Tab-separated table of C-alpha atoms in Angstrom:
chain	number	residue	atom	x	y	z
A	1	MET	CA	-20.097	-39.323	31.569
A	2	SER	CA	-18.488	-39.113	28.152
A	3	VAL	CA	-20.328	-39.044	24.848
A	4	TYR	CA	-19.045	-42.560	24.040
A	5	GLU	CA	-20.439	-43.911	27.333
A	6	GLU	CA	-23.805	-42.285	26.597
A	7	GLY	CA	-23.852	-44.140	23.268
A	8	GLN	CA	-23.130	-47.424	25.069
A	9	VAL	CA	-26.028	-46.857	27.464
A	10	SER	CA	-28.385	-46.002	24.627
A	11	ALA	CA	-27.438	-49.207	22.870
A	12	GLN	CA	-28.001	-51.264	26.023
A	13	GLU	CA	-31.426	-49.712	26.534
A	14	LEU	CA	-32.562	-51.352	23.278
A	15	ASP	CA	-33.619	-54.613	24.913
A	16	SER	CA	-35.206	-57.562	23.082
A	17	GLU	CA	-38.790	-56.349	23.558
A	18	GLU	CA	-38.039	-52.980	22.000
A	19	LEU	CA	-36.202	-54.652	19.126
A	20	MET	CA	-39.190	-56.935	18.538
A	21	LYS	CA	-41.488	-53.913	18.552
A	22	ILE	CA	-39.235	-52.146	16.061
A	23	GLN	CA	-39.181	-55.261	13.896
A	24	GLU	CA	-42.987	-55.554	13.878
A	25	GLN	CA	-43.473	-51.884	13.026
A	26	ALA	CA	-40.829	-52.047	10.316
A	27	GLY	CA	-42.381	-55.206	8.873
A	28	GLU	CA	-45.827	-53.615	8.736
A	29	LYS	CA	-44.517	-50.466	7.058
A	30	MET	CA	-42.505	-52.464	4.547
A	31	LEU	CA	-45.479	-54.656	3.666
A	32	ASP	CA	-47.606	-51.562	3.143
A	33	GLU	CA	-45.261	-50.599	0.314
A	34	PHE	CA	-46.118	-53.757	-1.647
A	35	ASP	CA	-49.259	-54.005	-3.741
A	36	PHE	CA	-50.478	-57.579	-4.235
A	37	SER	CA	-53.855	-56.689	-5.770
A	38	GLN	CA	-52.870	-57.686	-9.321
A	39	LEU	CA	-51.468	-60.984	-8.037
A	40	ASP	CA	-54.707	-61.660	-6.152
A	41	THR	CA	-56.728	-60.945	-9.292
A	42	LYS	CA	-54.548	-63.370	-11.240
A	43	LEU	CA	-54.902	-66.031	-8.553
A	44	LYS	CA	-58.668	-65.608	-8.649
A	45	ASP	CA	-58.608	-66.282	-12.396
A	46	LEU	CA	-56.281	-69.272	-12.021
A	47	PHE	CA	-58.027	-70.858	-9.020
A	48	PRO	CA	-61.666	-69.733	-9.110
A	49	LYS	CA	-62.766	-72.421	-6.626
A	50	GLU	CA	-60.070	-71.592	-4.074
A	51	ARG	CA	-60.025	-68.471	-1.885
A	52	LEU	CA	-56.325	-67.980	-2.382
A	53	ARG	CA	-54.631	-64.703	-1.535
A	54	PHE	CA	-50.956	-64.085	-2.155
A	55	GLU	CA	-50.454	-62.301	1.160
A	56	ASP	CA	-51.944	-65.273	3.067
A	57	VAL	CA	-49.533	-67.689	1.382
A	58	MET	CA	-46.649	-65.296	2.063
A	59	SER	CA	-47.623	-64.974	5.727
A	60	SER	CA	-47.615	-68.750	6.153
A	61	MET	CA	-44.147	-68.885	4.562
A	62	MET	CA	-42.820	-66.145	6.862
A	63	SER	CA	-44.281	-67.711	10.002
A	64	GLY	CA	-42.967	-71.170	9.133
A	65	ASP	CA	-46.447	-72.711	9.360
A	66	LEU	CA	-46.564	-74.791	6.179
A	67	LYS	CA	-49.324	-77.139	7.313
A	68	ASP	CA	-52.187	-75.307	5.579
A	69	THR	CA	-50.190	-74.699	2.418
A	70	GLY	CA	-49.039	-78.330	2.216
A	71	LYS	CA	-52.570	-79.562	2.864
A	72	LEU	CA	-53.930	-77.357	0.083
A	73	LEU	CA	-51.235	-78.551	-2.332
A	74	LEU	CA	-51.743	-82.262	-1.570
A	75	GLN	CA	-55.524	-81.986	-1.752
A	76	TYR	CA	-55.343	-80.091	-5.021
A	77	ILE	CA	-53.012	-82.638	-6.635
A	78	GLY	CA	-55.025	-85.585	-5.272
A	79	ASP	CA	-58.263	-84.225	-6.715
A	80	GLN	CA	-56.614	-83.767	-10.105
A	81	ILE	CA	-55.261	-87.343	-10.160
A	82	GLY	CA	-58.721	-88.756	-9.504
A	83	TYR	CA	-60.292	-86.449	-12.063
A	84	GLU	CA	-57.814	-87.351	-14.825
A	85	PHE	CA	-58.240	-91.093	-14.388
A	86	GLN	CA	-62.023	-90.782	-14.292
A	87	THR	CA	-62.042	-88.591	-17.399
A	88	ASN	CA	-59.717	-90.737	-19.508
A	89	ARG	CA	-60.997	-94.141	-18.419
A	90	GLN	CA	-63.557	-94.089	-21.224
A	91	ASN	CA	-60.881	-93.266	-23.816
A	92	LEU	CA	-58.829	-96.208	-22.564
A	93	ILE	CA	-61.761	-98.564	-23.017
A	94	TYR	CA	-62.383	-97.275	-26.548
A	95	MET	CA	-58.707	-97.749	-27.488
A	96	LEU	CA	-58.727	-101.329	-26.210
A	97	MET	CA	-61.912	-102.091	-28.135
A	98	ILE	CA	-60.512	-100.643	-31.370
A	99	ALA	CA	-57.275	-102.582	-30.932
A	100	VAL	CA	-59.122	-105.863	-30.384
A	101	ILE	CA	-61.365	-105.349	-33.413
A	102	ALA	CA	-58.331	-104.405	-35.521
A	103	ALA	CA	-56.681	-107.626	-34.344
A	104	VAL	CA	-59.681	-109.555	-35.681
A	105	PHE	CA	-59.281	-107.987	-39.117
A	106	THR	CA	-55.530	-108.655	-39.123
A	107	ASN	CA	-55.345	-112.181	-37.684
A	108	PHE	CA	-58.414	-113.600	-39.389
A	109	SER	CA	-57.987	-112.048	-42.815
A	110	GLY	CA	-58.129	-115.538	-44.321
A	111	ALA	CA	-61.774	-115.785	-43.357
A	112	PHE	CA	-62.643	-112.996	-45.785
A	113	GLN	CA	-63.103	-113.729	-49.473
A	114	SER	CA	-60.826	-110.835	-50.355
A	115	ARG	CA	-57.843	-109.686	-48.347
A	116	GLN	CA	-58.658	-106.124	-49.355
A	117	VAL	CA	-61.732	-106.237	-47.131
A	118	SER	CA	-59.633	-106.936	-44.039
A	119	GLU	CA	-57.092	-104.249	-45.037
A	120	ILE	CA	-59.820	-101.661	-45.563
A	121	GLY	CA	-61.391	-102.583	-42.235
A	122	PHE	CA	-58.047	-102.300	-40.476
A	123	TYR	CA	-57.263	-98.880	-41.956
A	124	VAL	CA	-60.731	-97.592	-41.042
A	125	LEU	CA	-60.146	-98.645	-37.435
A	126	TYR	CA	-56.617	-97.214	-37.495
A	127	MET	CA	-57.930	-93.843	-38.715
A	128	LEU	CA	-60.568	-93.929	-35.968
A	129	LEU	CA	-57.842	-94.591	-33.389
A	130	ILE	CA	-55.687	-91.773	-34.805
A	131	THR	CA	-58.611	-89.350	-34.680
A	132	MET	CA	-59.382	-90.178	-31.067
A	133	CYS	CA	-55.744	-90.003	-29.944
A	134	LEU	CA	-54.922	-86.782	-31.787
A	135	THR	CA	-58.095	-85.056	-30.613
A	136	THR	CA	-57.246	-85.814	-26.995
A	137	PHE	CA	-53.640	-84.795	-27.608
A	138	ARG	CA	-54.659	-81.472	-29.178
A	139	VAL	CA	-56.871	-80.615	-26.197
A	140	ALA	CA	-54.026	-81.441	-23.804
A	141	MET	CA	-51.595	-79.341	-25.852
A	142	GLU	CA	-53.919	-76.331	-25.784
A	143	GLY	CA	-54.277	-76.728	-22.016
A	144	LEU	CA	-50.507	-76.892	-21.623
A	145	GLU	CA	-50.020	-73.742	-23.690
A	146	GLY	CA	-52.587	-71.948	-21.539
A	147	LYS	CA	-50.871	-73.008	-18.311
A	148	LEU	CA	-47.444	-71.947	-19.544
A	149	GLU	CA	-48.813	-68.555	-20.551
A	150	ALA	CA	-50.472	-68.242	-17.126
A	151	LEU	CA	-47.150	-69.116	-15.480
A	152	LEU	CA	-45.365	-66.405	-17.472
A	153	ASP	CA	-48.085	-63.858	-16.659
A	154	PHE	CA	-47.766	-64.668	-12.958
A	155	MET	CA	-43.979	-64.238	-13.086
A	156	ARG	CA	-44.385	-60.869	-14.840
A	157	LEU	CA	-46.682	-59.721	-12.022
A	158	LEU	CA	-44.470	-61.160	-9.271
A	159	CYS	CA	-41.197	-59.646	-10.478
A	160	PRO	CA	-41.727	-55.911	-9.656
A	161	GLY	CA	-42.685	-56.484	-6.009
A	162	TYR	CA	-40.235	-59.300	-5.478
A	163	PHE	CA	-37.237	-57.435	-6.808
A	164	MET	CA	-38.173	-54.311	-4.882
A	165	ALA	CA	-37.890	-56.518	-1.780
A	166	VAL	CA	-34.548	-57.837	-3.075
A	167	SER	CA	-33.349	-54.263	-3.515
A	168	ILE	CA	-34.275	-53.390	0.082
A	169	ALA	CA	-32.785	-56.564	1.551
A	170	ALA	CA	-29.630	-56.941	-0.524
A	171	GLY	CA	-29.063	-53.913	-2.718
A	172	SER	CA	-29.791	-52.385	-6.084
A	173	SER	CA	-27.058	-54.269	-7.957
A	174	SER	CA	-28.435	-57.686	-7.010
A	175	SER	CA	-31.983	-56.608	-7.741
A	176	LEU	CA	-31.118	-55.237	-11.182
A	177	MET	CA	-28.972	-58.210	-12.211
A	178	PHE	CA	-31.446	-60.868	-11.141
A	179	TYR	CA	-34.372	-58.909	-12.566
A	180	ASN	CA	-32.702	-58.900	-15.975
A	181	LEU	CA	-31.996	-62.619	-15.616
A	182	VAL	CA	-35.646	-63.411	-14.923
A	183	LEU	CA	-36.751	-61.279	-17.872
A	184	ILE	CA	-34.336	-63.216	-20.099
A	185	LEU	CA	-35.734	-66.487	-18.741
A	186	ILE	CA	-39.322	-65.405	-19.446
A	187	TYR	CA	-38.309	-64.457	-22.980
A	188	LEU	CA	-36.560	-67.813	-23.532
A	189	VAL	CA	-39.586	-69.753	-22.326
A	190	GLU	CA	-41.893	-67.720	-24.544
A	191	VAL	CA	-39.717	-68.058	-27.664
A	192	LEU	CA	-38.108	-71.481	-27.352
A	193	ILE	CA	-40.804	-73.448	-25.564
A	194	LEU	CA	-44.102	-71.900	-26.609
A	195	ARG	CA	-43.141	-71.077	-30.183
A	196	LEU	CA	-40.595	-73.804	-30.990
A	197	LEU	CA	-40.715	-76.886	-28.777
A	198	LEU	CA	-44.489	-77.323	-28.513
A	199	PRO	CA	-44.953	-77.116	-32.327
A	200	LEU	CA	-42.051	-79.582	-32.676
A	201	ILE	CA	-43.878	-82.009	-30.387
A	202	ASN	CA	-46.945	-81.734	-32.630
A	203	ILE	CA	-44.793	-82.455	-35.678
A	204	TYR	CA	-43.192	-85.408	-33.868
A	205	ILE	CA	-46.573	-86.966	-33.127
A	206	MET	CA	-47.816	-86.519	-36.703
A	207	ILE	CA	-44.623	-88.073	-38.125
A	208	GLN	CA	-44.910	-91.057	-35.793
A	209	VAL	CA	-48.573	-91.623	-36.635
A	210	MET	CA	-47.926	-91.429	-40.379
A	211	ASN	CA	-44.884	-93.656	-39.979
A	212	TYR	CA	-46.911	-96.464	-38.430
A	213	LEU	CA	-49.711	-95.924	-40.940
A	214	ALA	CA	-47.259	-96.582	-43.781
A	215	GLY	CA	-46.053	-99.698	-41.984
A	216	GLU	CA	-42.508	-99.431	-43.382
A	217	HIS	CA	-40.917	-97.084	-40.808
A	218	LEU	CA	-39.784	-94.593	-43.427
A	219	LEU	CA	-39.716	-91.654	-41.000
A	220	THR	CA	-38.260	-93.264	-37.882
A	221	GLU	CA	-34.940	-91.417	-38.051
A	222	LEU	CA	-36.634	-88.053	-38.616
A	223	ALA	CA	-38.874	-88.586	-35.581
A	224	ASP	CA	-35.868	-89.618	-33.482
A	225	LEU	CA	-33.994	-86.494	-34.612
A	226	ILE	CA	-36.873	-84.219	-33.556
A	227	ARG	CA	-37.105	-85.941	-30.178
A	228	LYS	CA	-33.371	-85.463	-29.594
A	229	ILE	CA	-33.553	-81.798	-30.625
A	230	ILE	CA	-36.305	-81.199	-28.068
A	231	THR	CA	-34.322	-82.970	-25.346
A	232	TRP	CA	-31.081	-81.129	-26.172
A	233	ILE	CA	-32.764	-77.706	-26.135
A	234	LEU	CA	-34.311	-78.397	-22.733
A	235	ARG	CA	-31.019	-79.591	-21.269
A	236	THR	CA	-29.156	-76.616	-22.721
A	237	MET	CA	-31.686	-74.190	-21.262
A	238	LEU	CA	-31.464	-75.846	-17.861
A	239	GLY	CA	-27.670	-75.829	-17.831
A	240	GLY	CA	-27.460	-72.241	-19.106
A	241	VAL	CA	-29.936	-70.861	-16.554
A	242	VAL	CA	-28.243	-72.701	-13.674
A	243	GLY	CA	-24.855	-71.352	-14.776
A	244	LEU	CA	-26.114	-67.768	-15.063
A	245	ASN	CA	-27.760	-68.015	-11.645
A	246	VAL	CA	-24.568	-69.263	-10.052
A	247	ILE	CA	-22.498	-66.471	-11.627
A	248	GLN	CA	-24.975	-63.791	-10.593
A	249	GLY	CA	-25.235	-65.285	-7.111
A	250	LEU	CA	-21.474	-65.044	-6.668
A	251	LEU	CA	-20.936	-61.530	-8.062
A	252	SER	CA	-23.902	-59.212	-7.490
A	253	PRO	CA	-24.531	-59.829	-3.746
A	254	THR	CA	-20.800	-59.369	-3.055
A	255	ILE	CA	-20.869	-55.892	-4.627
A	256	ASP	CA	-23.932	-54.877	-2.593
A	257	HIS	CA	-22.463	-56.342	0.603
A	258	LEU	CA	-19.283	-54.317	0.120
A	259	LYS	CA	-21.241	-51.073	-0.403
A	260	ARG	CA	-23.464	-51.713	2.615
A	261	SER	CA	-20.554	-52.710	4.852
A	262	THR	CA	-18.689	-49.508	3.989
A	263	LEU	CA	-21.714	-47.359	4.840
A	264	THR	CA	-22.463	-49.268	8.029
A	265	LYS	CA	-18.893	-49.069	9.292
A	266	ALA	CA	-18.816	-45.340	8.620
A	267	VAL	CA	-22.007	-44.701	10.630
A	268	GLU	CA	-21.021	-47.076	13.449
A	269	ALA	CA	-17.840	-45.042	13.888
A	270	VAL	CA	-19.940	-42.135	15.216
A	271	PRO	CA	-19.503	-42.343	19.028
A	272	ALA	CA	-22.996	-41.433	20.185
A	273	LEU	CA	-25.152	-43.156	17.572
A	274	GLY	CA	-22.990	-45.946	16.151
A	275	ASN	CA	-24.067	-48.799	18.437
A	276	VAL	CA	-27.742	-47.831	18.317
A	277	PHE	CA	-27.658	-47.582	14.542
A	278	GLY	CA	-25.939	-50.964	14.239
A	279	GLY	CA	-28.578	-52.743	16.321
A	280	VAL	CA	-31.529	-51.128	14.556
A	281	ALA	CA	-29.947	-51.673	11.122
A	282	ASP	CA	-29.545	-55.399	11.831
A	283	VAL	CA	-33.209	-55.650	12.833
A	284	LEU	CA	-34.409	-53.772	9.757
A	285	LEU	CA	-32.174	-55.789	7.456
A	286	GLY	CA	-33.408	-59.054	8.972
A	287	THR	CA	-37.017	-57.946	8.498
A	288	ALA	CA	-36.367	-57.030	4.866
A	289	VAL	CA	-34.730	-60.418	4.215
A	290	LEU	CA	-37.672	-62.212	5.844
A	291	ILE	CA	-40.201	-60.357	3.679
A	292	LYS	CA	-38.116	-60.946	0.556
A	293	ASN	CA	-37.853	-64.676	1.220
A	294	GLY	CA	-41.546	-64.843	2.099
A	295	ILE	CA	-42.504	-63.293	-1.243
A	296	GLY	CA	-40.137	-65.602	-3.122
A	297	MET	CA	-41.287	-68.811	-1.434
A	298	ALA	CA	-44.952	-67.829	-1.817
A	299	GLY	CA	-44.310	-67.310	-5.520
A	300	ALA	CA	-42.614	-70.723	-5.729
A	301	VAL	CA	-45.583	-72.437	-4.059
A	302	ILE	CA	-48.046	-70.788	-6.420
A	303	LEU	CA	-45.896	-71.770	-9.419
A	304	ILE	CA	-46.129	-75.385	-8.238
A	305	LEU	CA	-49.899	-75.035	-7.876
A	306	ILE	CA	-50.188	-73.617	-11.398
A	307	CYS	CA	-48.167	-76.481	-12.887
A	308	SER	CA	-49.687	-79.235	-10.756
A	309	ILE	CA	-52.752	-79.645	-13.004
A	310	PRO	CA	-50.895	-80.103	-16.326
A	311	VAL	CA	-48.144	-82.186	-14.661
A	312	VAL	CA	-50.721	-84.609	-13.268
A	313	GLN	CA	-52.580	-84.587	-16.583
A	314	MET	CA	-49.482	-85.320	-18.680
A	315	ALA	CA	-48.233	-87.991	-16.268
A	316	ALA	CA	-51.640	-89.680	-16.169
A	317	MET	CA	-52.000	-89.650	-19.946
A	318	THR	CA	-48.470	-90.991	-20.403
A	319	MET	CA	-49.175	-93.897	-18.066
A	320	LEU	CA	-52.610	-94.612	-19.555
A	321	TYR	CA	-51.292	-94.804	-23.109
A	322	LYS	CA	-48.328	-96.911	-21.971
A	323	PHE	CA	-50.753	-99.241	-20.234
A	324	ALA	CA	-52.966	-99.408	-23.328
A	325	ALA	CA	-49.954	-100.228	-25.538
A	326	ALA	CA	-48.866	-102.973	-23.137
A	327	MET	CA	-52.376	-104.445	-23.068
A	328	VAL	CA	-52.908	-104.567	-26.849
A	329	GLN	CA	-49.407	-105.661	-27.884
A	330	PRO	CA	-50.021	-109.442	-27.447
A	331	VAL	CA	-53.213	-109.467	-29.537
A	332	SER	CA	-53.184	-106.503	-31.912
A	333	ASP	CA	-51.197	-105.406	-34.936
A	334	LYS	CA	-47.811	-103.810	-34.260
A	335	ARG	CA	-48.939	-100.677	-36.082
A	336	ILE	CA	-51.727	-100.166	-33.544
A	337	THR	CA	-49.296	-100.738	-30.685
A	338	GLY	CA	-46.737	-98.358	-32.206
A	339	CYS	CA	-49.347	-95.635	-32.697
A	340	ILE	CA	-50.490	-95.795	-29.078
A	341	ARG	CA	-46.892	-95.909	-27.830
A	342	SER	CA	-45.893	-92.892	-29.921
A	343	VAL	CA	-48.758	-90.837	-28.484
A	344	SER	CA	-47.570	-91.837	-25.008
A	345	GLU	CA	-44.090	-90.581	-25.934
A	346	GLY	CA	-45.628	-87.297	-27.063
A	347	TYR	CA	-47.281	-86.841	-23.655
A	348	GLY	CA	-43.924	-87.702	-22.082
A	349	LEU	CA	-42.239	-84.910	-24.056
A	350	MET	CA	-44.926	-82.467	-22.994
A	351	LEU	CA	-44.383	-83.511	-19.372
A	352	LYS	CA	-40.628	-82.994	-19.766
A	353	VAL	CA	-41.151	-79.520	-21.228
A	354	LEU	CA	-43.478	-78.560	-18.390
A	355	TYR	CA	-41.413	-79.710	-15.428
A	356	THR	CA	-38.222	-78.305	-16.987
A	357	THR	CA	-39.906	-74.894	-17.254
A	358	LEU	CA	-41.057	-75.130	-13.643
A	359	ILE	CA	-37.573	-76.158	-12.464
A	360	LEU	CA	-36.011	-73.198	-14.298
A	361	PHE	CA	-38.112	-70.697	-12.349
A	362	LEU	CA	-37.836	-72.556	-9.033
A	363	ILE	CA	-34.037	-72.714	-9.298
A	364	THR	CA	-33.901	-68.998	-10.095
A	365	ILE	CA	-36.085	-68.072	-7.098
A	366	THR	CA	-34.066	-70.359	-4.827
A	367	VAL	CA	-30.723	-68.918	-5.933
A	368	ILE	CA	-32.017	-65.369	-5.492
A	369	ALA	CA	-33.349	-66.156	-2.009
A	370	SER	CA	-30.147	-67.864	-0.853
A	371	SER	CA	-27.593	-65.484	-2.356
A	372	THR	CA	-29.288	-62.261	-1.197
A	373	SER	CA	-29.873	-63.288	2.421
């Protein structure tokens, strides 16, 4: 028997059971190289009531059993919706009461001996409404800043392990390029969103409140300009990140695939070991891709969990203030209605900032997972 025929027999002896055993052993050894302790510590800080481990979420992603993860996500979001409406129901009642009393001062000013009495009463109620709205808005803004910082911290902890898996599965060029892209994205979120857009939203709300207090709409165009600047920056970030991801997804994996194909073809040309090496290499590469995608999808799920609380909060507050503005518009002064509506628009901008940030990271993880498989 020739050496080539011996190689063919050795390759045939690698049946499916042996390949599965090799895959399991390779998967266990690869997973041992990853340290998820810092991620678990971060998850414990983010979700103190949930016994959430990163490796458990990753295992459910790799096995395809998404029932427990989906159940946890739906239950978590459902609890937050109920909590937000219960918490802010009292604020809604107070706003409606203030608006009705302000309507009394405005519509029945003729009953007072001096019109100044009704004006003073109205402005006192308007200042009370402003104080209540801005206090609630400030608390929500601080919570949003905390969640965005937690999201960035989680991405900083996820990146080293995730891109080590990308390097094993696809190659060093893809890992390095995408790693730099994610670092740029984290920097953009920290600079543009945390330090620029969120303060701009605060300025927008203050301008709108003062505008309706003056009653002459002197600052309407300035407020509209700030709102458009916020929207344009978010759209530009989204378009730029998508474009960079597409470019990196087309170039970097191709370079790594060419390098790996050259090496594989050279080894497979060896008569005695080529077929055996090819079969084992395919199994190991498939295992590495599975682990890489499992880490990425687990990170995406946890990002959604992190953002679910502020998303539900911002959406609930936007709807509550819209509802309050619709309820008081027929009976109250237009300044009261405009103030409540402007606060609702502020919550809407915060919601837009939050889900745009989440989409940026989810798109990046998805492109990395698809282009390096």
